[in-house]
Coordinates of C-alpha atoms and ligand atoms in Angstrom, one line a residue:
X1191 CA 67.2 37.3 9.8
X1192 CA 68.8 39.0 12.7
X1193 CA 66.5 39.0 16.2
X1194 CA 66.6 41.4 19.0
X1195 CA 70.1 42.4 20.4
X1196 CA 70.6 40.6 23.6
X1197 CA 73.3 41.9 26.3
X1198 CA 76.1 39.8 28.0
X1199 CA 79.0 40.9 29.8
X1200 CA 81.4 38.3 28.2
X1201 CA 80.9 36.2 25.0
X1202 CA 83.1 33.0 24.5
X1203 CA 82.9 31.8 21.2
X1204 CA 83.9 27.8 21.5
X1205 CA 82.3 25.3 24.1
X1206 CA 85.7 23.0 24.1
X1207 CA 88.1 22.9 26.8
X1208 CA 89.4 26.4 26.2
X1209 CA 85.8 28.1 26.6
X1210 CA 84.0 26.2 29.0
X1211 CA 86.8 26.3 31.7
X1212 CA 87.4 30.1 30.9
X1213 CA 83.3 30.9 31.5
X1214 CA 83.5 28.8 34.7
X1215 CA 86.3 30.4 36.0
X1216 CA 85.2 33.8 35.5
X1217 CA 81.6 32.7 36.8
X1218 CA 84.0 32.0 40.0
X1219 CA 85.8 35.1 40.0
X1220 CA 83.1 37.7 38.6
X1221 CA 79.6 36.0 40.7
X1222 CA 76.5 35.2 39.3
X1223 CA 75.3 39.1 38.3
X1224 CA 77.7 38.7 35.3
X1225 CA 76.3 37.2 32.5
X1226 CA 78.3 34.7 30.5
X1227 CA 77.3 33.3 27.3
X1228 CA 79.3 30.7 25.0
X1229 CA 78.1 29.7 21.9
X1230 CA 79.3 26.7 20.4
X1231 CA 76.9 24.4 17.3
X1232 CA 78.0 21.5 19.4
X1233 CA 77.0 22.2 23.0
X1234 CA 74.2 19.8 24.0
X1235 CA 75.7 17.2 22.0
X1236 CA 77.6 13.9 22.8
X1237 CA 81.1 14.2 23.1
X1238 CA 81.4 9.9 22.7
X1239 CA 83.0 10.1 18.5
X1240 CA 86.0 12.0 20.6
X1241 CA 88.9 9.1 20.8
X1242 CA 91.1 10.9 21.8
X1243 CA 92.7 11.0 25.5
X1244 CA 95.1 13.9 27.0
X1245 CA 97.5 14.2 29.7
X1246 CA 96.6 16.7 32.0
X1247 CA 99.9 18.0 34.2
X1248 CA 99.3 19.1 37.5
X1249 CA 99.3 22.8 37.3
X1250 CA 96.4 21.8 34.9
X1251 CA 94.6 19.2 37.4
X1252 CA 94.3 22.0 40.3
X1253 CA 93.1 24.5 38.0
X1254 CA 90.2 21.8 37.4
X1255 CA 89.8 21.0 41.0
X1256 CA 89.3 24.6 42.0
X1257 CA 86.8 25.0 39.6
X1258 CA 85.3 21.8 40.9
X1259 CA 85.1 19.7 38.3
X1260 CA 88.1 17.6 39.0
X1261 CA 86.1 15.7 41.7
X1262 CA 83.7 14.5 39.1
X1263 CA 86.0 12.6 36.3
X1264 CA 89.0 11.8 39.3
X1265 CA 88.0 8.0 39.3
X1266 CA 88.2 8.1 35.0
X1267 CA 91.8 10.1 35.8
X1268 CA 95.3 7.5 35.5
X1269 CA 97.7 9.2 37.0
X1270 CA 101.0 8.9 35.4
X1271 CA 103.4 7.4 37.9
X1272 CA 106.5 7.0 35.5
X1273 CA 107.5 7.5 31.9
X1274 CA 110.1 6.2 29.5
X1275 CA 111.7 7.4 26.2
X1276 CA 113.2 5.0 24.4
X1277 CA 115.0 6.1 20.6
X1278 CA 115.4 3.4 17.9
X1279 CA 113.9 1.7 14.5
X1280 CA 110.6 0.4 14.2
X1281 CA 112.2 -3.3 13.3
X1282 CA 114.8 -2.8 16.2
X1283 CA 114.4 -5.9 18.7
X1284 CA 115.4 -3.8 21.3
X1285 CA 114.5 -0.5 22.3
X1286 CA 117.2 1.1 25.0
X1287 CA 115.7 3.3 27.2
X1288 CA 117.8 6.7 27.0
X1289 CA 115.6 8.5 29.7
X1290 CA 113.4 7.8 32.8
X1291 CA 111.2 10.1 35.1
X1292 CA 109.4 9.2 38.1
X1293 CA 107.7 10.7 41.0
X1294 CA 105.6 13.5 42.1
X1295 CA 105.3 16.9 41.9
X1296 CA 104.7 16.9 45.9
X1297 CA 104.1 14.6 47.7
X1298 CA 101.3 12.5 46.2
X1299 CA 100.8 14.5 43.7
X1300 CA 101.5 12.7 40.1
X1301 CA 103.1 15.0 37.5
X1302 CA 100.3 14.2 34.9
X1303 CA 97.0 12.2 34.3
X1304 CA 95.7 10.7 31.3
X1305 CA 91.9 11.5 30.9
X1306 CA 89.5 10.4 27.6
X1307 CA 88.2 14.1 26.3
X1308 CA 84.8 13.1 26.7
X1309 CA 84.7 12.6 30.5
X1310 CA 86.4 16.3 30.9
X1311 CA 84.4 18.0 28.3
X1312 CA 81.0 16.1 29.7
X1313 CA 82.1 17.9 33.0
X1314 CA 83.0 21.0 32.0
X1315 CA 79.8 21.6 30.2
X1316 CA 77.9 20.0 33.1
X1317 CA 79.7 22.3 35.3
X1318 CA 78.9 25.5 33.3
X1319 CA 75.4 24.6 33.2
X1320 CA 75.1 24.4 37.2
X1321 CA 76.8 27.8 37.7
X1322 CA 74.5 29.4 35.6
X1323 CA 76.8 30.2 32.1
X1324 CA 74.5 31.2 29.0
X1325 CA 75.1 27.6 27.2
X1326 CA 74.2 28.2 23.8
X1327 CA 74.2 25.5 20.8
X1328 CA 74.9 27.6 17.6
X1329 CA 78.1 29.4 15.9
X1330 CA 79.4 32.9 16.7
X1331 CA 79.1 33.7 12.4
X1332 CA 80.8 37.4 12.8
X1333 CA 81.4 40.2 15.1
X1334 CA 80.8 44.2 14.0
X1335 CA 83.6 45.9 15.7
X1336 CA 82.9 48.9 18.2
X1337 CA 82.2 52.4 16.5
X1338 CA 85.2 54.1 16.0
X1339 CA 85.3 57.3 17.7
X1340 CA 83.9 60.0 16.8
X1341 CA 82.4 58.2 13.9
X1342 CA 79.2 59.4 12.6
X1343 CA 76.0 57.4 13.3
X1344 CA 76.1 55.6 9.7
X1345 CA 79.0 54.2 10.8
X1346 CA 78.3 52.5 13.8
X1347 CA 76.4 49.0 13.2
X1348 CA 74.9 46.9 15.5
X1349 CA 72.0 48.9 17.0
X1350 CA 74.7 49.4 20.2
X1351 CA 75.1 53.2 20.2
X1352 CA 74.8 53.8 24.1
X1353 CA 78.7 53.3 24.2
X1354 CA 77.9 51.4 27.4
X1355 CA 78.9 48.2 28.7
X1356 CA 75.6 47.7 30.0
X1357 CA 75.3 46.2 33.4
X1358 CA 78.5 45.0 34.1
X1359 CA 80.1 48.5 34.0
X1360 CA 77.4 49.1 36.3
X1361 CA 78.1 46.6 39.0
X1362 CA 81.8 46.5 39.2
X1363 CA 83.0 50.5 37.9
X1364 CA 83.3 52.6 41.0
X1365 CA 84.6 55.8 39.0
X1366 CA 83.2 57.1 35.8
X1367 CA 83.4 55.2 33.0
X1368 CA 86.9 55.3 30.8
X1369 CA 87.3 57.8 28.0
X1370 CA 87.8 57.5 24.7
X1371 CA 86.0 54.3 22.4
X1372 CA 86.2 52.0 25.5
X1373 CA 82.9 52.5 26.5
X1374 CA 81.8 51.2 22.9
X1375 CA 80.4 47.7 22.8
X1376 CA 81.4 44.7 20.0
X1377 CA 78.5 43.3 18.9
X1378 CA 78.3 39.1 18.5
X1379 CA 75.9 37.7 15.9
X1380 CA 75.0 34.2 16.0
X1381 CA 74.1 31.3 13.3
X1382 CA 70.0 31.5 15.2
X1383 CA 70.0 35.0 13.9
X1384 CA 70.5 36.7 17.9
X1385 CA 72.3 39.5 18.1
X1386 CA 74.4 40.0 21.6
X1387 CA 76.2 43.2 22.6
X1388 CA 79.1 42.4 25.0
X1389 CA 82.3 44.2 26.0
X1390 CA 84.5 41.0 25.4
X1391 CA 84.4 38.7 22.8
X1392 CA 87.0 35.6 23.4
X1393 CA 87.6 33.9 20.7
X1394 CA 88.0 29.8 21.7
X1395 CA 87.2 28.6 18.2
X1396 CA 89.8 26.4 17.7
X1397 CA 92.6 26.6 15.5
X1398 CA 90.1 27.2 12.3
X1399 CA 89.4 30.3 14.7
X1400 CA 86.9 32.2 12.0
X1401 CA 87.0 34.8 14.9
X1402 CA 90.6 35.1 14.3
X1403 CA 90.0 35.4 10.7
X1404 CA 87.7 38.0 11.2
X1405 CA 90.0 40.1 13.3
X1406 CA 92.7 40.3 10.6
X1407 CA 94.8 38.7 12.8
X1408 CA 97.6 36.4 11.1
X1409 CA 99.7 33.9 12.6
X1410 CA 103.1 32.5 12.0
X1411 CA 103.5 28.6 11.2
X1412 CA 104.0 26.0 8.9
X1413 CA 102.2 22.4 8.7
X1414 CA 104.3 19.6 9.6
X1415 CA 103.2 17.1 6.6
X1416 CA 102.8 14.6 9.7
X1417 CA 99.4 12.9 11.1
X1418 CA 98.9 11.4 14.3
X1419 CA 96.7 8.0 14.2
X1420 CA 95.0 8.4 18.0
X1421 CA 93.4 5.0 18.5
X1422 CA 92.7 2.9 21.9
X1423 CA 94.0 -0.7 22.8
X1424 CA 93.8 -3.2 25.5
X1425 CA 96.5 -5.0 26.8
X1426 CA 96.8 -8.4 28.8
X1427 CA 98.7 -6.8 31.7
X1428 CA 98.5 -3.6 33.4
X1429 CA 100.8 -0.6 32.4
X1430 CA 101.4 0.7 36.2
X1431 CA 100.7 4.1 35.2
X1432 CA 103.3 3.7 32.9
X1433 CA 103.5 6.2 29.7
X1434 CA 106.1 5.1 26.7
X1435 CA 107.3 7.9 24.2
X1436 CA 109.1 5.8 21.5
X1437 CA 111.1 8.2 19.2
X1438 CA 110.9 6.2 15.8
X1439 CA 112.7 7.6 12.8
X1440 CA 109.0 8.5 11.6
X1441 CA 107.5 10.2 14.7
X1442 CA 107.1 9.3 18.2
X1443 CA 104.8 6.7 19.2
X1444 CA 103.2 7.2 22.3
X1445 CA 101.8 4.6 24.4
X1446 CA 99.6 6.5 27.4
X1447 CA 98.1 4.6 30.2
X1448 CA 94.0 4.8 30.9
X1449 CA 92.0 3.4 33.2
X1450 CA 92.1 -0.1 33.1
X1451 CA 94.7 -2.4 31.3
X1452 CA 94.3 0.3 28.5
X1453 CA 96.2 2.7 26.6
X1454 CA 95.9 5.4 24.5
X1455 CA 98.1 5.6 21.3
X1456 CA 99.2 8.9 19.8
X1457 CA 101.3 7.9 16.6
X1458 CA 102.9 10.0 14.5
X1459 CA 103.9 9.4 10.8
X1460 CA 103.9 11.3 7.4
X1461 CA 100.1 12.2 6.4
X1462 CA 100.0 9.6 3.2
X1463 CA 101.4 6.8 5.4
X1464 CA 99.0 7.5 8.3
X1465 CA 95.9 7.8 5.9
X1466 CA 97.2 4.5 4.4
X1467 CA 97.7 2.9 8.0
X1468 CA 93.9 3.9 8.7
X1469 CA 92.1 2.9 5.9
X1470 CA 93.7 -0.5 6.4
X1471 CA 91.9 -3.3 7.1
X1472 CA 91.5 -4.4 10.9
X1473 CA 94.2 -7.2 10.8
X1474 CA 96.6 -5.5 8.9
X1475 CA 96.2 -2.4 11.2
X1476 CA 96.7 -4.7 14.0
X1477 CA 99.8 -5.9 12.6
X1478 CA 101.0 -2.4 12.1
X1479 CA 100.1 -1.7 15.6
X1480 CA 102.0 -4.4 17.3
X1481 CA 105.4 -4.1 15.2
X1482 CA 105.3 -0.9 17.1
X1483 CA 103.9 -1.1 20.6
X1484 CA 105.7 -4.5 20.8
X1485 CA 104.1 -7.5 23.2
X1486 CA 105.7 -6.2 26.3
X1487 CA 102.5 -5.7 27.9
X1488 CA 101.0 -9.1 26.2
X1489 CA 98.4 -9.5 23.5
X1490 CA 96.9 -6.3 22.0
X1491 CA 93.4 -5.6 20.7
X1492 CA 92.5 -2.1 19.5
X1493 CA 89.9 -1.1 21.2
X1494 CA 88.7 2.2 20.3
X1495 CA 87.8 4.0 16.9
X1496 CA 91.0 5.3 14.5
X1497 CA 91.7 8.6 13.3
X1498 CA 94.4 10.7 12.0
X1499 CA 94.9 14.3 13.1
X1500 CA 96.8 16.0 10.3
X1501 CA 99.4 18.7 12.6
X1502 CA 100.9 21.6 12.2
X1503 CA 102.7 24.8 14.2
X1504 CA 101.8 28.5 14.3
X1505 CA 101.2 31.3 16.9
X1506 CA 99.1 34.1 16.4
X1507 CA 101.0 37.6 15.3
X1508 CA 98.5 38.6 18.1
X1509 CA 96.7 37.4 20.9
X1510 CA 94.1 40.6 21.2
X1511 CA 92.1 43.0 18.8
X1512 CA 89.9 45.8 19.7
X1513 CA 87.4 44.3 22.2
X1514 CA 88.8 40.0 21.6
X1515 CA 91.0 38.1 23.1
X1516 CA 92.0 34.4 21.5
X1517 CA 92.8 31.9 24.0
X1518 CA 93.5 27.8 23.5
X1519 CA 94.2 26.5 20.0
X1520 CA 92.5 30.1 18.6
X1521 CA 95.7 31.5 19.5
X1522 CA 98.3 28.7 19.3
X1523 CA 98.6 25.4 18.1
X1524 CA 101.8 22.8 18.8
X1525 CA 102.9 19.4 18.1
X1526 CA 101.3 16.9 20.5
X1527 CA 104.8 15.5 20.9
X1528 CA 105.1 17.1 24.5
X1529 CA 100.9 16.9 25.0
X1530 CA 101.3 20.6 26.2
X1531 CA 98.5 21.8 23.4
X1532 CA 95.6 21.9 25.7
X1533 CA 97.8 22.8 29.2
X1534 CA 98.6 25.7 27.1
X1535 CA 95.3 26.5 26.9
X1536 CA 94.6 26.5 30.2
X1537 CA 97.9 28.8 30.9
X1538 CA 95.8 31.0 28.2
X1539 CA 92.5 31.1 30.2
X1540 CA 94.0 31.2 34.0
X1541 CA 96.1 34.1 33.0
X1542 CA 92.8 35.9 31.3
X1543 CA 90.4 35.4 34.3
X1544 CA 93.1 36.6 36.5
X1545 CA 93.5 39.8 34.6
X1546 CA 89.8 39.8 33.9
X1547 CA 88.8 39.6 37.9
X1548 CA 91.9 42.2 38.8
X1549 CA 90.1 44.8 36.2
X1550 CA 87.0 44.4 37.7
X1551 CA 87.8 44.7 40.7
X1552 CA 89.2 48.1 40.2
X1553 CA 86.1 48.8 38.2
X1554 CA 87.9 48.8 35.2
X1555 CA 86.7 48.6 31.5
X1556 CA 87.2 44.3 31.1
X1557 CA 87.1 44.2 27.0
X1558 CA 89.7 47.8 27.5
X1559 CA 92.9 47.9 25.8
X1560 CA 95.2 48.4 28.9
X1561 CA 93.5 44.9 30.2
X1562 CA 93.8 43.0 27.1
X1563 CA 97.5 43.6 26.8
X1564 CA 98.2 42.8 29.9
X1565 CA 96.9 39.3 29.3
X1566 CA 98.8 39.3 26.2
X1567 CA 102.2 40.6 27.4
X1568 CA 101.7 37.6 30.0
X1569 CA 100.9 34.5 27.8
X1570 CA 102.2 35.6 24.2
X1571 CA 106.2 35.1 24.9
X1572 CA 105.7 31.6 26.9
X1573 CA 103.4 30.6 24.4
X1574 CA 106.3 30.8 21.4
X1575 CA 108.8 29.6 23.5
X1576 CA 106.9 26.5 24.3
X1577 CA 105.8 26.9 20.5
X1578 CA 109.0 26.5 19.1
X1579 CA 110.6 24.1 21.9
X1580 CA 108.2 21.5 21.1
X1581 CA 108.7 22.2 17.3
X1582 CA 112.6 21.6 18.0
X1583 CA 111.8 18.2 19.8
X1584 CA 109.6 17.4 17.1
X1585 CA 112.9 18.2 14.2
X1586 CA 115.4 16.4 16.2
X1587 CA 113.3 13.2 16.9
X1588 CA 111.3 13.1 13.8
X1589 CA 114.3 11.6 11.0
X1590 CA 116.5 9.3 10.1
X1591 CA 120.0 11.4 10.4
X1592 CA 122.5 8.8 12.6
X1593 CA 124.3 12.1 13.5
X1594 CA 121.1 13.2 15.1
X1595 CA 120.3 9.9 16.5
X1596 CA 123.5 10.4 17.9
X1597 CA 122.9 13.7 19.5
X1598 CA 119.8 12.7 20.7
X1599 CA 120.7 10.1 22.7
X1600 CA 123.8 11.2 24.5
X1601 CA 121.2 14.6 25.2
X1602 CA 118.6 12.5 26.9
X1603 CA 121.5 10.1 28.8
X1604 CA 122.5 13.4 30.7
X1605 CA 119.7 14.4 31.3
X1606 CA 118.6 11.3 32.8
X1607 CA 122.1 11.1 34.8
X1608 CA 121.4 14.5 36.7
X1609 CA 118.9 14.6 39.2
X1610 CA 118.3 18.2 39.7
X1611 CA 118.1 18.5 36.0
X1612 CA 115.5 15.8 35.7
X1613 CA 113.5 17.3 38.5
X1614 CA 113.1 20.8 37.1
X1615 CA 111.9 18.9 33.9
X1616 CA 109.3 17.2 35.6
X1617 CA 108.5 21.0 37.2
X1618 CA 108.7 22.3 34.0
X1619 CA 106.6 19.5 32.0
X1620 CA 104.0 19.6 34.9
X1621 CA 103.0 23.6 34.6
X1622 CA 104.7 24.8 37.3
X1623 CA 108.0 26.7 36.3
X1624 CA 108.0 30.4 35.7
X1625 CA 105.4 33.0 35.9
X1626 CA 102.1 30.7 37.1
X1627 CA 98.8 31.8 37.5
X1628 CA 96.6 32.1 40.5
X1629 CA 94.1 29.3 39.0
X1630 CA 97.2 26.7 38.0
X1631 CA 98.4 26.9 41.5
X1632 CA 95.2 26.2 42.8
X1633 CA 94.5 29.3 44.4
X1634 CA 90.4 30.5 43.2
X1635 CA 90.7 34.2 42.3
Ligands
LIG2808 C1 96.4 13.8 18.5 C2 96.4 14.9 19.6 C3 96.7 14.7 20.9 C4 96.7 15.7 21.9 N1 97.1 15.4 23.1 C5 97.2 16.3 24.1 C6 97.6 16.1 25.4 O1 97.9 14.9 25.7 N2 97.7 17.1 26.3 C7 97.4 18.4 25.9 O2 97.5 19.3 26.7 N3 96.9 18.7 24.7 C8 96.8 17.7 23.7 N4 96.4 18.0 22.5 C9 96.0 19.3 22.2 C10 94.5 19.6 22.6 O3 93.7 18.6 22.2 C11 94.0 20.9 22.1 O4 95.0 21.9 22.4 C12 92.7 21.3 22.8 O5 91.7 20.4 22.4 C13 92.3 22.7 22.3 O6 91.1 23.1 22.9 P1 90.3 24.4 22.5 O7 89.1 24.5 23.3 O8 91.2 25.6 22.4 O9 89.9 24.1 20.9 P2 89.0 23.0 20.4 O10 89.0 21.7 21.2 O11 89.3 22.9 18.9 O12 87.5 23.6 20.6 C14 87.0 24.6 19.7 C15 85.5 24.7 19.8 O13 85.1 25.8 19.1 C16 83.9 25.4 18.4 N5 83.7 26.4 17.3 C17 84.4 26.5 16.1 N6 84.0 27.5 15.4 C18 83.1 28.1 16.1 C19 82.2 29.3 15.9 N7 82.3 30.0 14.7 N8 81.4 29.6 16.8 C20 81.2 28.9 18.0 N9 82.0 27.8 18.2 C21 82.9 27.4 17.3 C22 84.1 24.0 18.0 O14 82.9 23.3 17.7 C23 84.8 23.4 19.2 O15 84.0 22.9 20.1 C24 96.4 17.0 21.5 C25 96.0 17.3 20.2 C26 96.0 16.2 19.2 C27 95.6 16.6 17.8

């Protein structure tokens, strides 16, 4: 049964790392007269079954530290201090190293830091809590768009008919407000039966996005018929903030340091053979483990619980409907090959508080049309070519071709001979080539 409407100036849909960091930033940008509410079933709840770990690149790290939660997980943070890709067989005894990076950003600043998901979610949603965001545990089920114009009263659903956007347009509009439907709310119902008018819905469902869905919109994509095993091990000696991409014929296998003489594995193979590899029993997994990660850093021990993330590719035809915008996986979702998935994100949501803030500050409509392609016409080309550069890596590394193999390796032994080219990768890989948002250069908005 539906309850009263309710009345926020921005919905989020999604309480991950897309959602919460896009309702704190805007809580920065907007003050504390907006309201902000995400919903998400699994707010409140412990993030601890989340094994996995991600490298966050530096554009990504300030955009943490000026929303001030950086400061709270920095002494769970490894930074990455120098990484290796080496190209060969899974029985090869050795493993040549066809490319090296090293170094900072600036000075003293690493171009990456590994950080388990549950430290940065715990502190996200810590975060949003403290600056006041409308935190609430349960699902965004579906939306009913705004009334068309000059629709008749039947039409229009979701007992919003003022065609207001309530006390937001109040605060921040300094003219009148816009013509035409934009004055027209979306209206958000929830799995508790509440009903909340808002200007903006943002869809940060994840790549299941029912939001998405909902909207009609489609996206382009294909699965890769790979899984990554994401598992945990200890090590005898310490890595020295060192991360490992080993391109085997299957997949890579990536070794990323954590805190401690620990590492977090992302390894790719075919689905079948990665559900066969985890339902195996601990010593033969262990065996499996080792013929790949090698003893280099002594004696192994999985540490941490084993699961296998089926992947896939696609990017939404759109990023924005009438009164939505998708941001994080909603919108795109990559091989992990590059661990760009989530740093995309964060392009996604320092991009749409930037816009966001701008139109409010010219007391502009903030779900209107003209706002919502602006954030679009910024994040939607980078996104594919990212999109499709990572799905190029993941083709040329991913088989057994000796032609490729080839290729491969004389590509990577250039790169690895030329300085300035090596440098603008590790500009590139850490966020901060090309058009960059406020937030990712650590400037609050
Ligand atoms: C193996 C692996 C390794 C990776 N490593 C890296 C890495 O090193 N670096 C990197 O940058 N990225 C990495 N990624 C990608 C990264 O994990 C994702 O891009 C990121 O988690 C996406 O965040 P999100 O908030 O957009 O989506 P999600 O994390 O999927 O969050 C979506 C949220 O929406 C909620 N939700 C769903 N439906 C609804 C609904 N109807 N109503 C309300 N809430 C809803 C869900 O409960 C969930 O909390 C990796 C991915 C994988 C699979």
């Amino acid at each position: 049964m539906t309850r009263e409407n309710e009345r926020s100036d921005i919905v989020i849909a999604g309480g991950g790392f897309a959602g919460l960091s896009l309702a704190i930033a805007l809580r920065q940008g907007l003050g504390s007269a907006t309201a902000i509410t995400v919903a998400d079933p699994t707010l409140g709840k412990s993030h601890a079954g989340d094994e996995r770990a991600s490298a966050i690149v530096a554009a990504a790290r300030r955009l943490f530290e000026t929303l001030g939660v950086w400061e709270s997980v920095a002494d769970e943070a490894q930074p990455i201090l120098d990484m290796v890709v080496t190209d060969s067989r899974v029985d090869d005894a050795v493993r040549p190293v066809f490319l090296t990076f090293a170094g900072d950003v600036e000075p003293g600043e690493p171009f990456a830091h590994m950080i388990e998901n549950r430290f940065l979610l715990d502190a996200l949603e810590k975060k949003a809590r403290e600056v006041g965001i409308a935190l609430r545990g349960t699902a965004v089920t579906h939306f009913i768009p705004p009334p068309k114009r000059g629709g008749s009263d039947a039409e229009r659903s979701g007992g919003d008919r003022a065609s207001k956007n309530g006390a937001f347009s109040d605060r921040f509009r300094q003219s009148d407000p816009p013509l035409s439907g934009e004055g027209s709310n979306i209206a958000v119902e929830l799995a508790d039966g509440t009903r909340t008018s808002t200007p903006l819905l943002v869809a940060a469902d994840g790549a299941r996005s029912s939001i998405r869905d909902q909207a009609g919109i489609a996206v382009h994509g294909w699965e890769y018929g790979q899984s990554a095993i994401v598992t945990t091990v200890s090590h005898e000696r310490d890595h020295e903030g060192r991360a490992v991409e080993h391109f085997l014929p299957a997949g890579p296998f990536a070794i990323l340091p954590l805190k401690g003489r620990r590492s977090s594995i992302v390894w790719t193979e075919t689905t079948r053979e990665a559900e066969r590899i985890i339902a195996l029993p601990d010593d033969d997994f262990h065996a499996e483990l080792e013929q790949r990660f090698k003893l280099h850093l002594g004696e192994i021990t999985a540490v941490g619980a084993r699961r296998a993330h089926p992947l896939g590719f696609f990017v939404a035809r759109s990023f924005i409907a009438e009164r939505i915008a998708l941001i994080g996986d909603a919108a795109h979702l990559i091989h992990p090959i590059a661990g760009q998935g989530l740093n995309m994100g964060l392009r996604d949501i320092a991009a749409l508080a930037e816009v966001i803030v701008d139109a409010a500050r010219l007391g502009l409509d903030i779900g209107g049309a003209d706002v919502l392609e602006r954030y679009q016409r910024w994040r939607r080309f980078d996104t594919m070519t990212m999109g499709l550069m990572t799905d190029g890596l993941n083709r040329l590394f991913s088989n057994r071709s000796a032609v490729l193999r080839l290729m491969r390796d004389v590509g990577l032994g250039l790169v690895d001979r030329v300085p300035n080219l090596k440098q603008l990768f590790i500009r590139e890989a850490a966020g901060l080539v090309g058009d960059v948002p406020k937030l990712l250069r650590g400037k609050s908005l």
